[in-house]
XYZ file of C-alpha atoms in Angstrom:
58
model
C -10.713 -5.709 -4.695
C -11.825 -5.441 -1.391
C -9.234 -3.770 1.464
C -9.503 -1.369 4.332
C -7.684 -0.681 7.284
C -4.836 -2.661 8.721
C -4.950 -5.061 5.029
C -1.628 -6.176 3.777
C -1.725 -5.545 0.009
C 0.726 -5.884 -3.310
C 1.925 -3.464 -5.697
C 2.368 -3.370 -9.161
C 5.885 -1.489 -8.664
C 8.221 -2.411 -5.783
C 9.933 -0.494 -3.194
C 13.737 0.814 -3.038
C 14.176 -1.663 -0.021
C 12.739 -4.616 -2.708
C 9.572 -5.389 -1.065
C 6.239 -4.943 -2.743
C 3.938 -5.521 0.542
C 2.675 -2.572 2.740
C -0.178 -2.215 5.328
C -2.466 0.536 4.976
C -2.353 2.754 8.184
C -4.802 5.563 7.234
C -7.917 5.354 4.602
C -9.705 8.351 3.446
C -9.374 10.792 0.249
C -5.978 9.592 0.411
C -4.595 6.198 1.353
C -1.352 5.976 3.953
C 0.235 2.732 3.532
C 3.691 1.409 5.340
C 5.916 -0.841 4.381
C 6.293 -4.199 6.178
C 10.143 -4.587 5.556
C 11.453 -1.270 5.890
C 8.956 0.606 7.952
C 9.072 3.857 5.701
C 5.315 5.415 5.209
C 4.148 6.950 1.813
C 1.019 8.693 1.321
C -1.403 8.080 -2.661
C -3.942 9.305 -3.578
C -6.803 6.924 -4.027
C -6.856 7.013 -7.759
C -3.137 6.586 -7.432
C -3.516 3.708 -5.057
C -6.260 1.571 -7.241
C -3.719 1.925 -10.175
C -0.825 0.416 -8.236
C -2.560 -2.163 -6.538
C -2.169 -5.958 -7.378
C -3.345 -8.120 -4.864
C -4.589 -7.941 -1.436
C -2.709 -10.267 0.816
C -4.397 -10.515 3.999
């Protein structure tokens, strides 16, 4: 899949708050990603981050 910086993705597993969409904020070894409903910021690795993601939005 094909994403980079500012892309609204999907993940496989879905946030406390109940979304599943975030917008990655930072790209390098490891991927920063926010979420778009509650704001909070989580850092993956980017092995991590190819397992959990589904789809890229946008």
């Amino acid at each position: 899949m094909d994403y980079g910086l500012n892309s609204i993705i999907k993940t496989t597993k879905k946030h406390p708050c109940g979304n599943d969409e975030w917008e990655i904020i930072r790209m390098g070894a490891d991927i920063k990603i926010k979420c778009t409903k509650c704001n909070r910021i989580i850092m993956l690795s980017r092995r991590n981050f190819n397992k959990r993601l589904k789809q890229v939005v946008k």
